[in-house]
């Protein structure tokens, strides 16, 4: 995320311009903003938290509450640090996209990291990034947010010991 932020600098890039032009030509693509709408994402966050609590998955519930907040705070700090502007507002990385990445990843952890869940999440995130890239943000702002959100998800999985990749449920990876 830092390398991309330094590389793109303070202004638009050719790929950012392409997405902005696409949004100007096809206004209906702005409807994709639903995938990063704060109300939608926070509702999903509440549902994931409630289900995790009902399943007594305390670490996942805690991670679902804490991680989005910390990731958005990091995005806000990064915006001030990079100082990249779009229409007078600081924009790199996208806070809405960061939030969407984190909460959707927590939903995947809730249902289980299966191929179908990862594919649905990836599809939704592509649409979310596209929605931001053709409207409020540059494409590279959304990609930076994808990097930032992914980093926070990895950190949360590690700190909360949410690793369930072993078939026998060996989260510590201690069995042979």
JSON list of C-alpha atoms in Angstrom, two decimals, residues 1-158:
[
{"chain": "A", "resi": 1, "resn": "UNK", "atom": "CA", "xyz": [0.00, 0.00, 0.00]},
{"chain": "A", "resi": 2, "resn": "UNK", "atom": "CA", "xyz": [2.80, 2.38, 0.86]},
{"chain": "A", "resi": 3, "resn": "UNK", "atom": "CA", "xyz": [4.71, 1.59, -2.34]},
{"chain": "A", "resi": 4, "resn": "UNK", "atom": "CA", "xyz": [1.60, 2.18, -4.44]},
{"chain": "A", "resi": 5, "resn": "UNK", "atom": "CA", "xyz": [0.86, 5.42, -2.62]},
{"chain": "A", "resi": 6, "resn": "UNK", "atom": "CA", "xyz": [4.37, 6.70, -3.26]},
{"chain": "A", "resi": 7, "resn": "UNK", "atom": "CA", "xyz": [4.26, 5.53, -6.89]},
{"chain": "A", "resi": 8, "resn": "UNK", "atom": "CA", "xyz": [0.96, 7.25, -7.73]},
{"chain": "A", "resi": 9, "resn": "UNK", "atom": "CA", "xyz": [1.91, 10.46, -5.97]},
{"chain": "A", "resi": 10, "resn": "UNK", "atom": "CA", "xyz": [-0.52, 13.31, -5.47]},
{"chain": "A", "resi": 11, "resn": "UNK", "atom": "CA", "xyz": [-2.49, 13.19, -8.73]},
{"chain": "A", "resi": 12, "resn": "UNK", "atom": "CA", "xyz": [-4.27, 10.96, -11.18]},
{"chain": "A", "resi": 13, "resn": "UNK", "atom": "CA", "xyz": [-2.60, 8.25, -13.26]},
{"chain": "A", "resi": 14, "resn": "UNK", "atom": "CA", "xyz": [-3.55, 7.09, -16.78]},
{"chain": "A", "resi": 15, "resn": "UNK", "atom": "CA", "xyz": [-5.41, 4.05, -15.41]},
{"chain": "A", "resi": 16, "resn": "UNK", "atom": "CA", "xyz": [-7.26, 6.30, -12.94]},
{"chain": "A", "resi": 17, "resn": "UNK", "atom": "CA", "xyz": [-8.27, 8.57, -15.83]},
{"chain": "A", "resi": 18, "resn": "UNK", "atom": "CA", "xyz": [-9.52, 5.58, -17.81]},
{"chain": "A", "resi": 19, "resn": "UNK", "atom": "CA", "xyz": [-11.82, 4.50, -14.96]},
{"chain": "A", "resi": 20, "resn": "UNK", "atom": "CA", "xyz": [-13.03, 8.06, -14.41]},
{"chain": "A", "resi": 21, "resn": "UNK", "atom": "CA", "xyz": [-13.84, 8.37, -18.12]},
{"chain": "A", "resi": 22, "resn": "UNK", "atom": "CA", "xyz": [-15.67, 5.04, -17.95]},
{"chain": "A", "resi": 23, "resn": "UNK", "atom": "CA", "xyz": [-17.76, 6.37, -15.08]},
{"chain": "A", "resi": 24, "resn": "UNK", "atom": "CA", "xyz": [-18.52, 9.56, -17.00]},
{"chain": "A", "resi": 25, "resn": "UNK", "atom": "CA", "xyz": [-19.68, 7.53, -20.02]},
{"chain": "A", "resi": 26, "resn": "UNK", "atom": "CA", "xyz": [-21.66, 4.96, -18.01]},
{"chain": "A", "resi": 27, "resn": "UNK", "atom": "CA", "xyz": [-23.24, 6.73, -15.05]},
{"chain": "A", "resi": 28, "resn": "UNK", "atom": "CA", "xyz": [-25.14, 3.59, -14.06]},
{"chain": "A", "resi": 29, "resn": "UNK", "atom": "CA", "xyz": [-21.84, 2.08, -12.86]},
{"chain": "A", "resi": 30, "resn": "UNK", "atom": "CA", "xyz": [-22.24, 4.38, -9.88]},
{"chain": "A", "resi": 31, "resn": "UNK", "atom": "CA", "xyz": [-24.90, 1.98, -8.64]},
{"chain": "A", "resi": 32, "resn": "UNK", "atom": "CA", "xyz": [-22.03, -0.33, -7.70]},
{"chain": "A", "resi": 33, "resn": "UNK", "atom": "CA", "xyz": [-21.36, 2.01, -4.78]},
{"chain": "A", "resi": 34, "resn": "UNK", "atom": "CA", "xyz": [-23.91, -0.09, -2.90]},
{"chain": "A", "resi": 35, "resn": "UNK", "atom": "CA", "xyz": [-21.08, -2.56, -2.25]},
{"chain": "A", "resi": 36, "resn": "UNK", "atom": "CA", "xyz": [-19.15, 0.09, -0.29]},
{"chain": "A", "resi": 37, "resn": "UNK", "atom": "CA", "xyz": [-22.15, 1.90, 1.19]},
{"chain": "A", "resi": 38, "resn": "UNK", "atom": "CA", "xyz": [-21.45, 2.35, 4.89]},
{"chain": "A", "resi": 39, "resn": "UNK", "atom": "CA", "xyz": [-24.98, 1.32, 5.90]},
{"chain": "A", "resi": 40, "resn": "UNK", "atom": "CA", "xyz": [-24.78, -1.90, 3.92]},
{"chain": "A", "resi": 41, "resn": "UNK", "atom": "CA", "xyz": [-21.30, -2.80, 5.15]},
{"chain": "A", "resi": 42, "resn": "UNK", "atom": "CA", "xyz": [-22.06, -1.92, 8.78]},
{"chain": "A", "resi": 43, "resn": "UNK", "atom": "CA", "xyz": [-25.27, -4.00, 8.60]},
{"chain": "A", "resi": 44, "resn": "UNK", "atom": "CA", "xyz": [-23.19, -6.93, 7.33]},
{"chain": "A", "resi": 45, "resn": "UNK", "atom": "CA", "xyz": [-20.71, -6.29, 10.15]},
{"chain": "A", "resi": 46, "resn": "UNK", "atom": "CA", "xyz": [-23.55, -6.44, 12.71]},
{"chain": "A", "resi": 47, "resn": "UNK", "atom": "CA", "xyz": [-24.89, -9.67, 11.21]},
{"chain": "A", "resi": 48, "resn": "UNK", "atom": "CA", "xyz": [-21.46, -11.32, 11.19]},
{"chain": "A", "resi": 49, "resn": "UNK", "atom": "CA", "xyz": [-20.88, -10.22, 14.80]},
{"chain": "A", "resi": 50, "resn": "UNK", "atom": "CA", "xyz": [-24.31, -11.47, 15.95]},
{"chain": "A", "resi": 51, "resn": "UNK", "atom": "CA", "xyz": [-23.91, -14.86, 14.25]},
{"chain": "A", "resi": 52, "resn": "UNK", "atom": "CA", "xyz": [-20.36, -15.25, 15.60]},
{"chain": "A", "resi": 53, "resn": "UNK", "atom": "CA", "xyz": [-21.65, -14.48, 19.10]},
{"chain": "A", "resi": 54, "resn": "UNK", "atom": "CA", "xyz": [-24.54, -16.93, 18.68]},
{"chain": "A", "resi": 55, "resn": "UNK", "atom": "CA", "xyz": [-22.02, -19.58, 17.62]},
{"chain": "A", "resi": 56, "resn": "UNK", "atom": "CA", "xyz": [-19.83, -18.67, 20.63]},
{"chain": "A", "resi": 57, "resn": "UNK", "atom": "CA", "xyz": [-16.95, -17.78, 18.33]},
{"chain": "A", "resi": 58, "resn": "UNK", "atom": "CA", "xyz": [-15.73, -15.03, 20.63]},
{"chain": "A", "resi": 59, "resn": "UNK", "atom": "CA", "xyz": [-12.47, -14.29, 18.82]},
{"chain": "A", "resi": 60, "resn": "UNK", "atom": "CA", "xyz": [-14.22, -13.88, 15.47]},
{"chain": "A", "resi": 61, "resn": "UNK", "atom": "CA", "xyz": [-16.87, -11.64, 17.02]},
{"chain": "A", "resi": 62, "resn": "UNK", "atom": "CA", "xyz": [-14.20, -9.48, 18.65]},
{"chain": "A", "resi": 63, "resn": "UNK", "atom": "CA", "xyz": [-12.17, -9.31, 15.44]},
{"chain": "A", "resi": 64, "resn": "UNK", "atom": "CA", "xyz": [-15.30, -8.36, 13.49]},
{"chain": "A", "resi": 65, "resn": "UNK", "atom": "CA", "xyz": [-15.95, -5.43, 15.81]},
{"chain": "A", "resi": 66, "resn": "UNK", "atom": "CA", "xyz": [-12.38, -4.19, 16.30]},
{"chain": "A", "resi": 67, "resn": "UNK", "atom": "CA", "xyz": [-10.68, -4.77, 12.94]},
{"chain": "A", "resi": 68, "resn": "UNK", "atom": "CA", "xyz": [-12.95, -2.57, 10.78]},
{"chain": "A", "resi": 69, "resn": "UNK", "atom": "CA", "xyz": [-12.56, 0.33, 13.20]},
{"chain": "A", "resi": 70, "resn": "UNK", "atom": "CA", "xyz": [-8.77, 0.04, 13.29]},
{"chain": "A", "resi": 71, "resn": "UNK", "atom": "CA", "xyz": [-8.52, -0.39, 9.52]},
{"chain": "A", "resi": 72, "resn": "UNK", "atom": "CA", "xyz": [-10.62, 2.72, 8.85]},
{"chain": "A", "resi": 73, "resn": "UNK", "atom": "CA", "xyz": [-8.55, 4.71, 11.34]},
{"chain": "A", "resi": 74, "resn": "UNK", "atom": "CA", "xyz": [-5.41, 3.54, 9.53]},
{"chain": "A", "resi": 75, "resn": "UNK", "atom": "CA", "xyz": [-6.95, 4.58, 6.20]},
{"chain": "A", "resi": 76, "resn": "UNK", "atom": "CA", "xyz": [-7.70, 8.04, 7.60]},
{"chain": "A", "resi": 77, "resn": "UNK", "atom": "CA", "xyz": [-4.14, 8.37, 8.88]},
{"chain": "A", "resi": 78, "resn": "UNK", "atom": "CA", "xyz": [-2.77, 7.20, 5.53]},
{"chain": "A", "resi": 79, "resn": "UNK", "atom": "CA", "xyz": [-4.95, 9.72, 3.69]},
{"chain": "A", "resi": 80, "resn": "UNK", "atom": "CA", "xyz": [-3.41, 12.53, 5.71]},
{"chain": "A", "resi": 81, "resn": "UNK", "atom": "CA", "xyz": [0.08, 11.10, 5.23]},
{"chain": "A", "resi": 82, "resn": "UNK", "atom": "CA", "xyz": [-0.16, 10.71, 1.45]},
{"chain": "A", "resi": 83, "resn": "UNK", "atom": "CA", "xyz": [-2.14, 13.89, 0.87]},
{"chain": "A", "resi": 84, "resn": "UNK", "atom": "CA", "xyz": [-3.46, 12.76, -2.50]},
{"chain": "A", "resi": 85, "resn": "UNK", "atom": "CA", "xyz": [-6.40, 14.90, -3.55]},
{"chain": "A", "resi": 86, "resn": "UNK", "atom": "CA", "xyz": [-9.43, 14.32, -5.74]},
{"chain": "A", "resi": 87, "resn": "UNK", "atom": "CA", "xyz": [-11.83, 17.21, -6.15]},
{"chain": "A", "resi": 88, "resn": "UNK", "atom": "CA", "xyz": [-10.38, 18.87, -3.04]},
{"chain": "A", "resi": 89, "resn": "UNK", "atom": "CA", "xyz": [-10.68, 15.88, -0.72]},
{"chain": "A", "resi": 90, "resn": "UNK", "atom": "CA", "xyz": [-7.97, 13.53, 0.47]},
{"chain": "A", "resi": 91, "resn": "UNK", "atom": "CA", "xyz": [-8.52, 10.18, -1.17]},
{"chain": "A", "resi": 92, "resn": "UNK", "atom": "CA", "xyz": [-5.70, 7.61, -0.84]},
{"chain": "A", "resi": 93, "resn": "UNK", "atom": "CA", "xyz": [-6.54, 4.94, 0.27]},
{"chain": "A", "resi": 94, "resn": "UNK", "atom": "CA", "xyz": [-10.33, 4.67, 0.09]},
{"chain": "A", "resi": 95, "resn": "UNK", "atom": "CA", "xyz": [-11.80, 4.26, 3.56]},
{"chain": "A", "resi": 96, "resn": "UNK", "atom": "CA", "xyz": [-15.07, 2.82, 2.25]},
{"chain": "A", "resi": 97, "resn": "UNK", "atom": "CA", "xyz": [-13.20, 0.17, 0.28]},
{"chain": "A", "resi": 98, "resn": "UNK", "atom": "CA", "xyz": [-10.97, -0.62, 3.26]},
{"chain": "A", "resi": 99, "resn": "UNK", "atom": "CA", "xyz": [-14.07, -1.15, 5.39]},
{"chain": "A", "resi": 100, "resn": "UNK", "atom": "CA", "xyz": [-15.70, -3.34, 2.75]},
{"chain": "A", "resi": 101, "resn": "UNK", "atom": "CA", "xyz": [-12.60, -5.53, 2.39]},
{"chain": "A", "resi": 102, "resn": "UNK", "atom": "CA", "xyz": [-12.35, -6.12, 6.13]},
{"chain": "A", "resi": 103, "resn": "UNK", "atom": "CA", "xyz": [-16.03, -6.82, 6.77]},
{"chain": "A", "resi": 104, "resn": "UNK", "atom": "CA", "xyz": [-16.47, -9.06, 3.73]},
{"chain": "A", "resi": 105, "resn": "UNK", "atom": "CA", "xyz": [-13.38, -11.02, 4.80]},
{"chain": "A", "resi": 106, "resn": "UNK", "atom": "CA", "xyz": [-14.87, -11.46, 8.28]},
{"chain": "A", "resi": 107, "resn": "UNK", "atom": "CA", "xyz": [-18.03, -12.81, 6.63]},
{"chain": "A", "resi": 108, "resn": "UNK", "atom": "CA", "xyz": [-15.89, -15.32, 4.72]},
{"chain": "A", "resi": 109, "resn": "UNK", "atom": "CA", "xyz": [-14.26, -16.38, 7.98]},
{"chain": "A", "resi": 110, "resn": "UNK", "atom": "CA", "xyz": [-17.71, -16.81, 9.51]},
{"chain": "A", "resi": 111, "resn": "UNK", "atom": "CA", "xyz": [-19.05, -19.12, 6.80]},
{"chain": "A", "resi": 112, "resn": "UNK", "atom": "CA", "xyz": [-15.73, -20.89, 6.31]},
{"chain": "A", "resi": 113, "resn": "UNK", "atom": "CA", "xyz": [-12.99, -20.24, 3.82]},
{"chain": "A", "resi": 114, "resn": "UNK", "atom": "CA", "xyz": [-14.40, -22.39, 1.05]},
{"chain": "A", "resi": 115, "resn": "UNK", "atom": "CA", "xyz": [-13.89, -21.87, -2.66]},
{"chain": "A", "resi": 116, "resn": "UNK", "atom": "CA", "xyz": [-17.44, -20.60, -3.15]},
{"chain": "A", "resi": 117, "resn": "UNK", "atom": "CA", "xyz": [-17.13, -18.09, -0.28]},
{"chain": "A", "resi": 118, "resn": "UNK", "atom": "CA", "xyz": [-13.81, -16.76, -1.53]},
{"chain": "A", "resi": 119, "resn": "UNK", "atom": "CA", "xyz": [-15.19, -16.51, -5.09]},
{"chain": "A", "resi": 120, "resn": "UNK", "atom": "CA", "xyz": [-18.30, -14.61, -3.98]},
{"chain": "A", "resi": 121, "resn": "UNK", "atom": "CA", "xyz": [-16.20, -12.29, -1.81]},
{"chain": "A", "resi": 122, "resn": "UNK", "atom": "CA", "xyz": [-13.76, -11.66, -4.66]},
{"chain": "A", "resi": 123, "resn": "UNK", "atom": "CA", "xyz": [-16.62, -10.91, -7.05]},
{"chain": "A", "resi": 124, "resn": "UNK", "atom": "CA", "xyz": [-18.26, -8.50, -4.63]},
{"chain": "A", "resi": 125, "resn": "UNK", "atom": "CA", "xyz": [-14.95, -6.74, -3.99]},
{"chain": "A", "resi": 126, "resn": "UNK", "atom": "CA", "xyz": [-14.27, -6.36, -7.71]},
{"chain": "A", "resi": 127, "resn": "UNK", "atom": "CA", "xyz": [-17.67, -4.67, -8.05]},
{"chain": "A", "resi": 128, "resn": "UNK", "atom": "CA", "xyz": [-16.97, -2.53, -4.97]},
{"chain": "A", "resi": 129, "resn": "UNK", "atom": "CA", "xyz": [-13.63, -1.39, -6.36]},
{"chain": "A", "resi": 130, "resn": "UNK", "atom": "CA", "xyz": [-15.20, -0.65, -9.73]},
{"chain": "A", "resi": 131, "resn": "UNK", "atom": "CA", "xyz": [-17.93, 1.42, -8.07]},
{"chain": "A", "resi": 132, "resn": "UNK", "atom": "CA", "xyz": [-15.38, 3.56, -6.26]},
{"chain": "A", "resi": 133, "resn": "UNK", "atom": "CA", "xyz": [-13.03, 3.78, -9.26]},
{"chain": "A", "resi": 134, "resn": "UNK", "atom": "CA", "xyz": [-15.70, 5.27, -11.52]},
{"chain": "A", "resi": 135, "resn": "UNK", "atom": "CA", "xyz": [-17.00, 7.76, -8.97]},
{"chain": "A", "resi": 136, "resn": "UNK", "atom": "CA", "xyz": [-15.57, 9.14, -5.74]},
{"chain": "A", "resi": 137, "resn": "UNK", "atom": "CA", "xyz": [-12.08, 7.67, -5.88]},
{"chain": "A", "resi": 138, "resn": "UNK", "atom": "CA", "xyz": [-9.31, 6.92, -8.27]},
{"chain": "A", "resi": 139, "resn": "UNK", "atom": "CA", "xyz": [-8.88, 3.24, -9.17]},
{"chain": "A", "resi": 140, "resn": "UNK", "atom": "CA", "xyz": [-5.51, 3.21, -7.42]},
{"chain": "A", "resi": 141, "resn": "UNK", "atom": "CA", "xyz": [-7.16, 4.54, -4.22]},
{"chain": "A", "resi": 142, "resn": "UNK", "atom": "CA", "xyz": [-9.37, 1.46, -4.18]},
{"chain": "A", "resi": 143, "resn": "UNK", "atom": "CA", "xyz": [-6.43, -0.86, -4.87]},
{"chain": "A", "resi": 144, "resn": "UNK", "atom": "CA", "xyz": [-4.47, 0.74, -2.04]},
{"chain": "A", "resi": 145, "resn": "UNK", "atom": "CA", "xyz": [-7.49, 0.13, 0.19]},
{"chain": "A", "resi": 146, "resn": "UNK", "atom": "CA", "xyz": [-7.55, -3.51, -0.91]},
{"chain": "A", "resi": 147, "resn": "UNK", "atom": "CA", "xyz": [-3.93, -3.84, 0.23]},
{"chain": "A", "resi": 148, "resn": "UNK", "atom": "CA", "xyz": [-4.59, -2.04, 3.53]},
{"chain": "A", "resi": 149, "resn": "UNK", "atom": "CA", "xyz": [-7.75, -3.99, 4.31]},
{"chain": "A", "resi": 150, "resn": "UNK", "atom": "CA", "xyz": [-6.08, -7.29, 3.45]},
{"chain": "A", "resi": 151, "resn": "UNK", "atom": "CA", "xyz": [-3.19, -6.48, 5.78]},
{"chain": "A", "resi": 152, "resn": "UNK", "atom": "CA", "xyz": [-5.59, -5.80, 8.64]},
{"chain": "A", "resi": 153, "resn": "UNK", "atom": "CA", "xyz": [-7.50, -9.02, 7.96]},
{"chain": "A", "resi": 154, "resn": "UNK", "atom": "CA", "xyz": [-4.25, -11.02, 8.02]},
{"chain": "A", "resi": 155, "resn": "UNK", "atom": "CA", "xyz": [-3.26, -9.34, 11.27]},
{"chain": "A", "resi": 156, "resn": "UNK", "atom": "CA", "xyz": [-6.67, -10.04, 12.81]},
{"chain": "A", "resi": 157, "resn": "UNK", "atom": "CA", "xyz": [-6.59, -13.70, 11.74]},
{"chain": "A", "resi": 158, "resn": "UNK", "atom": "CA", "xyz": [-3.16, -14.08, 13.30]}
]
